[in-house]
């Protein structure tokens, strides 16, 4: 069950999408931690929107303006939940092909770019990670708008899912210093999925991995998990010498 503040943010984002796309909004789906093991303090609200057409630059500007105003804003309950919203065009993902492309993506890691006026900060819309995203949408089966995802999207072949996950490892490693917690937990989830075939929430993947890691690597992962679930404040200065070996 979502908290009222989380539901409000989802409803606000969905209303924005419908006002921009109108009848061209085919479907919208909630996925990720909200439906996969429970939201944690540092979890985003993940939404995939399927559209009949691409958005114009003016429409992207409207989406960015509305999402900047909503995402990460402090609620009366003291929660600053972020939203990650991706729009794909129906014909770009069905029939499925790898790698697929998106039309628009909002995430707070792009906030500074959006605030500077760049409404298309991505170097390319081709994104192998859509294989993972769509797989999670199909598993979650949580429509916010439109029919169940199996009626709109094709299932992603397992080979494409694994190729997307493994292919993202180098990029993640390059970001280890700037996004330590998220990179560590994402790498662990990749390991968990490749080893077991299951897509776990980040903290569940961390629990799975902590039982299997050598003792010397556990403090880094344990810290990342504790930050993610809200048990510790974010800090890495005392573990700097351990992050590199853990990442390797």
Short mmCIF file of C-alpha atoms in Angstrom, two decimals:
data_model
loop_
_atom_site.label_atom_id
_atom_site.label_comp_id
_atom_site.label_asym_id
_atom_site.label_seq_id
_atom_site.Cartn_x
_atom_site.Cartn_y
_atom_site.Cartn_z
CA UNK A 1 0.00 0.00 0.00
CA UNK A 2 1.45 3.35 -1.05
CA UNK A 3 1.55 6.21 1.41
CA UNK A 4 -0.71 9.15 0.62
CA UNK A 5 2.25 11.37 -0.31
CA UNK A 6 3.57 8.76 -2.75
CA UNK A 7 0.16 8.28 -4.32
CA UNK A 8 -0.22 12.05 -4.64
CA UNK A 9 3.09 12.30 -6.52
CA UNK A 10 2.11 9.49 -8.87
CA UNK A 11 -1.29 11.06 -9.50
CA UNK A 12 0.35 14.42 -10.13
CA UNK A 13 2.80 12.96 -12.65
CA UNK A 14 0.05 10.99 -14.38
CA UNK A 15 -2.16 14.07 -14.65
CA UNK A 16 0.75 15.95 -16.21
CA UNK A 17 1.36 13.19 -18.77
CA UNK A 18 -2.33 13.04 -19.70
CA UNK A 19 -2.53 16.82 -20.08
CA UNK A 20 0.47 16.74 -22.46
CA UNK A 21 -0.26 13.59 -24.48
CA UNK A 22 -4.06 13.67 -24.17
CA UNK A 23 -5.57 10.70 -26.04
CA UNK A 24 -2.14 9.60 -27.27
CA UNK A 25 -1.28 8.31 -23.80
CA UNK A 26 -1.85 4.58 -24.36
CA UNK A 27 -0.86 3.29 -20.92
CA UNK A 28 1.18 4.00 -17.80
CA UNK A 29 2.70 1.47 -15.41
CA UNK A 30 4.16 1.61 -11.93
CA UNK A 31 7.17 -0.64 -11.34
CA UNK A 32 10.32 -0.89 -9.26
CA UNK A 33 10.48 -0.72 -5.49
CA UNK A 34 6.88 0.46 -5.16
CA UNK A 35 5.71 -2.98 -6.26
CA UNK A 36 8.88 -5.06 -5.83
CA UNK A 37 9.62 -5.54 -2.18
CA UNK A 38 8.48 -2.19 -0.85
CA UNK A 39 9.64 1.42 -1.04
CA UNK A 40 12.65 2.47 1.01
CA UNK A 41 13.56 6.04 2.03
CA UNK A 42 15.91 6.44 -0.95
CA UNK A 43 13.66 4.65 -3.47
CA UNK A 44 12.31 6.48 -6.49
CA UNK A 45 8.79 6.06 -7.84
CA UNK A 46 9.28 4.46 -11.27
CA UNK A 47 6.69 5.00 -14.01
CA UNK A 48 6.71 3.88 -17.64
CA UNK A 49 4.37 5.63 -20.09
CA UNK A 50 3.53 4.23 -23.52
CA UNK A 51 2.57 6.82 -26.12
CA UNK A 52 1.24 6.61 -29.66
CA UNK A 53 3.63 9.34 -30.80
CA UNK A 54 6.77 11.23 -29.95
CA UNK A 55 6.61 14.37 -27.84
CA UNK A 56 7.50 17.75 -29.30
CA UNK A 57 10.13 20.00 -27.76
CA UNK A 58 7.37 22.20 -26.33
CA UNK A 59 5.75 19.16 -24.75
CA UNK A 60 9.07 18.06 -23.28
CA UNK A 61 9.42 21.53 -21.77
CA UNK A 62 6.01 21.16 -20.14
CA UNK A 63 6.90 17.73 -18.79
CA UNK A 64 10.23 18.92 -17.41
CA UNK A 65 8.66 21.98 -15.77
CA UNK A 66 5.95 19.92 -14.08
CA UNK A 67 8.27 17.13 -12.93
CA UNK A 68 10.91 19.51 -11.58
CA UNK A 69 8.19 21.11 -9.48
CA UNK A 70 6.93 17.77 -8.15
CA UNK A 71 9.91 15.44 -7.79
CA UNK A 72 11.91 15.52 -4.59
CA UNK A 73 9.75 18.16 -2.92
CA UNK A 74 9.39 17.87 0.85
CA UNK A 75 5.95 16.77 2.04
CA UNK A 76 4.34 17.63 5.41
CA UNK A 77 5.42 14.14 6.55
CA UNK A 78 9.05 15.01 5.84
CA UNK A 79 9.34 12.79 2.77
CA UNK A 80 11.17 14.00 -0.33
CA UNK A 81 10.28 11.25 -2.77
CA UNK A 82 11.68 11.44 -6.29
CA UNK A 83 10.00 10.24 -9.45
CA UNK A 84 11.60 8.62 -12.48
CA UNK A 85 9.38 8.75 -15.55
CA UNK A 86 10.12 7.26 -18.95
CA UNK A 87 8.02 7.64 -22.11
CA UNK A 88 8.33 5.15 -24.94
CA UNK A 89 6.52 5.22 -28.27
CA UNK A 90 4.48 2.08 -28.86
CA UNK A 91 5.96 1.34 -32.28
CA UNK A 92 9.50 1.60 -30.88
CA UNK A 93 9.03 -1.23 -28.39
CA UNK A 94 6.47 -3.46 -30.10
CA UNK A 95 7.43 -5.63 -31.78
CA UNK A 96 10.33 -5.86 -29.36
CA UNK A 97 13.82 -5.21 -30.70
CA UNK A 98 17.14 -4.78 -28.96
CA UNK A 99 18.29 -2.21 -28.10
CA UNK A 100 15.07 -0.22 -27.84
CA UNK A 101 14.64 3.56 -27.75
CA UNK A 102 12.78 5.93 -25.46
CA UNK A 103 11.22 9.28 -26.29
CA UNK A 104 11.60 11.10 -22.96
CA UNK A 105 13.07 10.38 -19.56
CA UNK A 106 12.97 12.32 -16.33
CA UNK A 107 15.13 11.48 -13.34
CA UNK A 108 16.57 13.69 -10.63
CA UNK A 109 20.11 12.72 -11.63
CA UNK A 110 19.41 14.97 -14.66
CA UNK A 111 17.97 17.83 -12.59
CA UNK A 112 20.85 20.24 -13.14
CA UNK A 113 20.63 19.72 -16.91
CA UNK A 114 16.89 20.24 -16.92
CA UNK A 115 17.16 23.35 -14.73
CA UNK A 116 19.67 24.81 -17.18
CA UNK A 117 17.07 24.54 -19.95
CA UNK A 118 18.26 21.35 -21.64
CA UNK A 119 15.11 19.23 -22.07
CA UNK A 120 16.93 16.50 -24.02
CA UNK A 121 20.14 15.94 -22.02
CA UNK A 122 20.65 12.35 -23.14
CA UNK A 123 23.29 11.77 -25.88
CA UNK A 124 21.07 9.14 -27.51
CA UNK A 125 17.58 7.77 -27.01
CA UNK A 126 18.79 4.22 -27.72
CA UNK A 127 18.90 2.61 -24.30
CA UNK A 128 19.67 -1.08 -23.72
CA UNK A 129 18.43 -0.68 -20.14
CA UNK A 130 14.87 -0.57 -21.48
CA UNK A 131 15.12 -4.36 -21.61
CA UNK A 132 15.40 -4.38 -17.81
CA UNK A 133 12.79 -1.68 -17.36
CA UNK A 134 10.17 -3.39 -19.51
CA UNK A 135 10.86 -6.75 -17.86
CA UNK A 136 10.21 -5.15 -14.48
CA UNK A 137 7.01 -3.55 -15.80
CA UNK A 138 5.75 -6.92 -17.04
CA UNK A 139 6.56 -8.59 -13.70
CA UNK A 140 4.95 -5.80 -11.67
CA UNK A 141 1.74 -5.85 -13.74
CA UNK A 142 0.62 -2.62 -12.10
CA UNK A 143 -1.23 -0.39 -14.60
CA UNK A 144 -1.95 3.22 -13.65
CA UNK A 145 -3.61 3.90 -17.00
CA UNK A 146 -4.76 1.56 -19.73
CA UNK A 147 -4.72 -2.25 -19.97
CA UNK A 148 -2.26 -4.68 -18.34
CA UNK A 149 1.26 -4.48 -19.81
CA UNK A 150 1.02 -7.89 -21.48
CA UNK A 151 -1.62 -6.40 -23.80
CA UNK A 152 0.60 -3.48 -24.82
CA UNK A 153 4.20 -4.72 -24.59
CA UNK A 154 6.11 -7.74 -25.85
CA UNK A 155 8.04 -9.83 -23.30
CA UNK A 156 11.80 -9.28 -23.39
CA UNK A 157 13.82 -12.41 -24.23
CA UNK A 158 16.06 -13.46 -21.34
CA UNK A 159 19.18 -13.17 -23.50
CA UNK A 160 18.38 -9.50 -24.17
CA UNK A 161 17.75 -8.87 -20.47
CA UNK A 162 21.09 -10.36 -19.46
CA UNK A 163 22.90 -8.60 -22.31
CA UNK A 164 21.49 -5.26 -21.17
CA UNK A 165 22.43 -5.82 -17.55
CA UNK A 166 25.97 -7.02 -18.22
CA UNK A 167 26.51 -4.34 -20.84
CA UNK A 168 25.79 -1.64 -18.26
CA UNK A 169 28.55 -2.68 -15.88
CA UNK A 170 31.34 -0.51 -17.32
CA UNK A 171 29.16 2.60 -17.28
CA UNK A 172 28.19 1.94 -13.68
CA UNK A 173 31.81 1.48 -12.63
CA UNK A 174 32.68 4.82 -14.21
CA UNK A 175 30.11 6.47 -11.92
CA UNK A 176 31.18 4.79 -8.68
CA UNK A 177 32.66 7.97 -7.18
CA UNK A 178 29.72 10.26 -7.99
CA UNK A 179 26.89 7.82 -7.23
CA UNK A 180 28.46 5.29 -4.88
CA UNK A 181 25.39 3.88 -3.14
CA UNK A 182 23.29 3.46 -6.25
CA UNK A 183 26.11 1.95 -8.31
CA UNK A 184 26.96 -0.62 -5.65
CA UNK A 185 23.34 -1.70 -5.22
CA UNK A 186 22.71 -1.83 -8.97
CA UNK A 187 25.79 -3.97 -9.56
CA UNK A 188 24.65 -6.33 -6.82
CA UNK A 189 21.20 -6.59 -8.38
CA UNK A 190 22.80 -7.46 -11.72
CA UNK A 191 24.81 -10.22 -10.02
CA UNK A 192 21.69 -11.51 -8.30
CA UNK A 193 19.68 -11.62 -11.54
CA UNK A 194 22.43 -13.23 -13.62
CA UNK A 195 22.98 -15.87 -10.94
CA UNK A 196 19.36 -16.69 -10.11
CA UNK A 197 17.18 -15.38 -12.94
CA UNK A 198 15.17 -13.30 -10.45
CA UNK A 199 14.84 -9.52 -10.35
CA UNK A 200 14.98 -8.47 -6.72
CA UNK A 201 14.57 -5.09 -5.09
CA UNK A 202 17.90 -3.41 -4.34
CA UNK A 203 17.83 -4.14 -0.64
CA UNK A 204 16.72 -7.76 -1.22
CA UNK A 205 19.55 -8.22 -3.74
CA UNK A 206 21.94 -6.80 -1.14
CA UNK A 207 20.67 -9.31 1.44
CA UNK A 208 21.21 -12.12 -1.09
CA UNK A 209 24.74 -10.92 -1.88
CA UNK A 210 25.84 -10.29 1.70
CA UNK A 211 25.48 -14.03 2.37
CA UNK A 212 27.82 -14.78 -0.53
CA UNK A 213 30.45 -12.05 -0.46
CA UNK A 214 33.86 -12.56 1.16
CA UNK A 215 34.06 -10.87 4.55
CA UNK A 216 36.43 -8.18 3.26
CA UNK A 217 33.81 -6.87 0.78
CA UNK A 218 30.78 -6.90 3.06
CA UNK A 219 31.25 -3.51 4.80
CA UNK A 220 30.84 -1.54 1.55
CA UNK A 221 27.66 -3.34 0.53
CA UNK A 222 26.28 -3.26 4.07
CA UNK A 223 26.82 0.51 4.15
CA UNK A 224 25.09 0.99 0.78
CA UNK A 225 22.12 -1.07 1.98
CA UNK A 226 21.90 0.79 5.29
CA UNK A 227 21.87 4.17 3.51
CA UNK A 228 19.22 2.95 1.08
CA UNK A 229 16.83 1.74 3.79
CA UNK A 230 17.39 4.85 5.92
CA UNK A 231 19.42 3.28 8.74
CA UNK A 232 22.51 5.43 8.12
CA UNK A 233 23.37 8.82 6.67
CA UNK A 234 25.31 8.80 3.40
CA UNK A 235 29.06 8.80 4.01
CA UNK A 236 31.97 6.91 2.46
CA UNK A 237 35.10 8.64 3.75
CA UNK A 238 35.84 5.81 6.19
CA UNK A 239 35.48 3.14 3.47
CA UNK A 240 37.20 4.88 0.54
CA UNK A 241 40.02 2.32 0.41
CA UNK A 242 37.49 -0.52 0.20
CA UNK A 243 35.23 0.83 -2.59
CA UNK A 244 37.67 0.20 -5.45
CA UNK A 245 38.39 -3.45 -4.56
CA UNK A 246 34.66 -4.04 -3.97
CA UNK A 247 33.85 -2.54 -7.37
CA UNK A 248 36.35 -4.84 -9.08
#
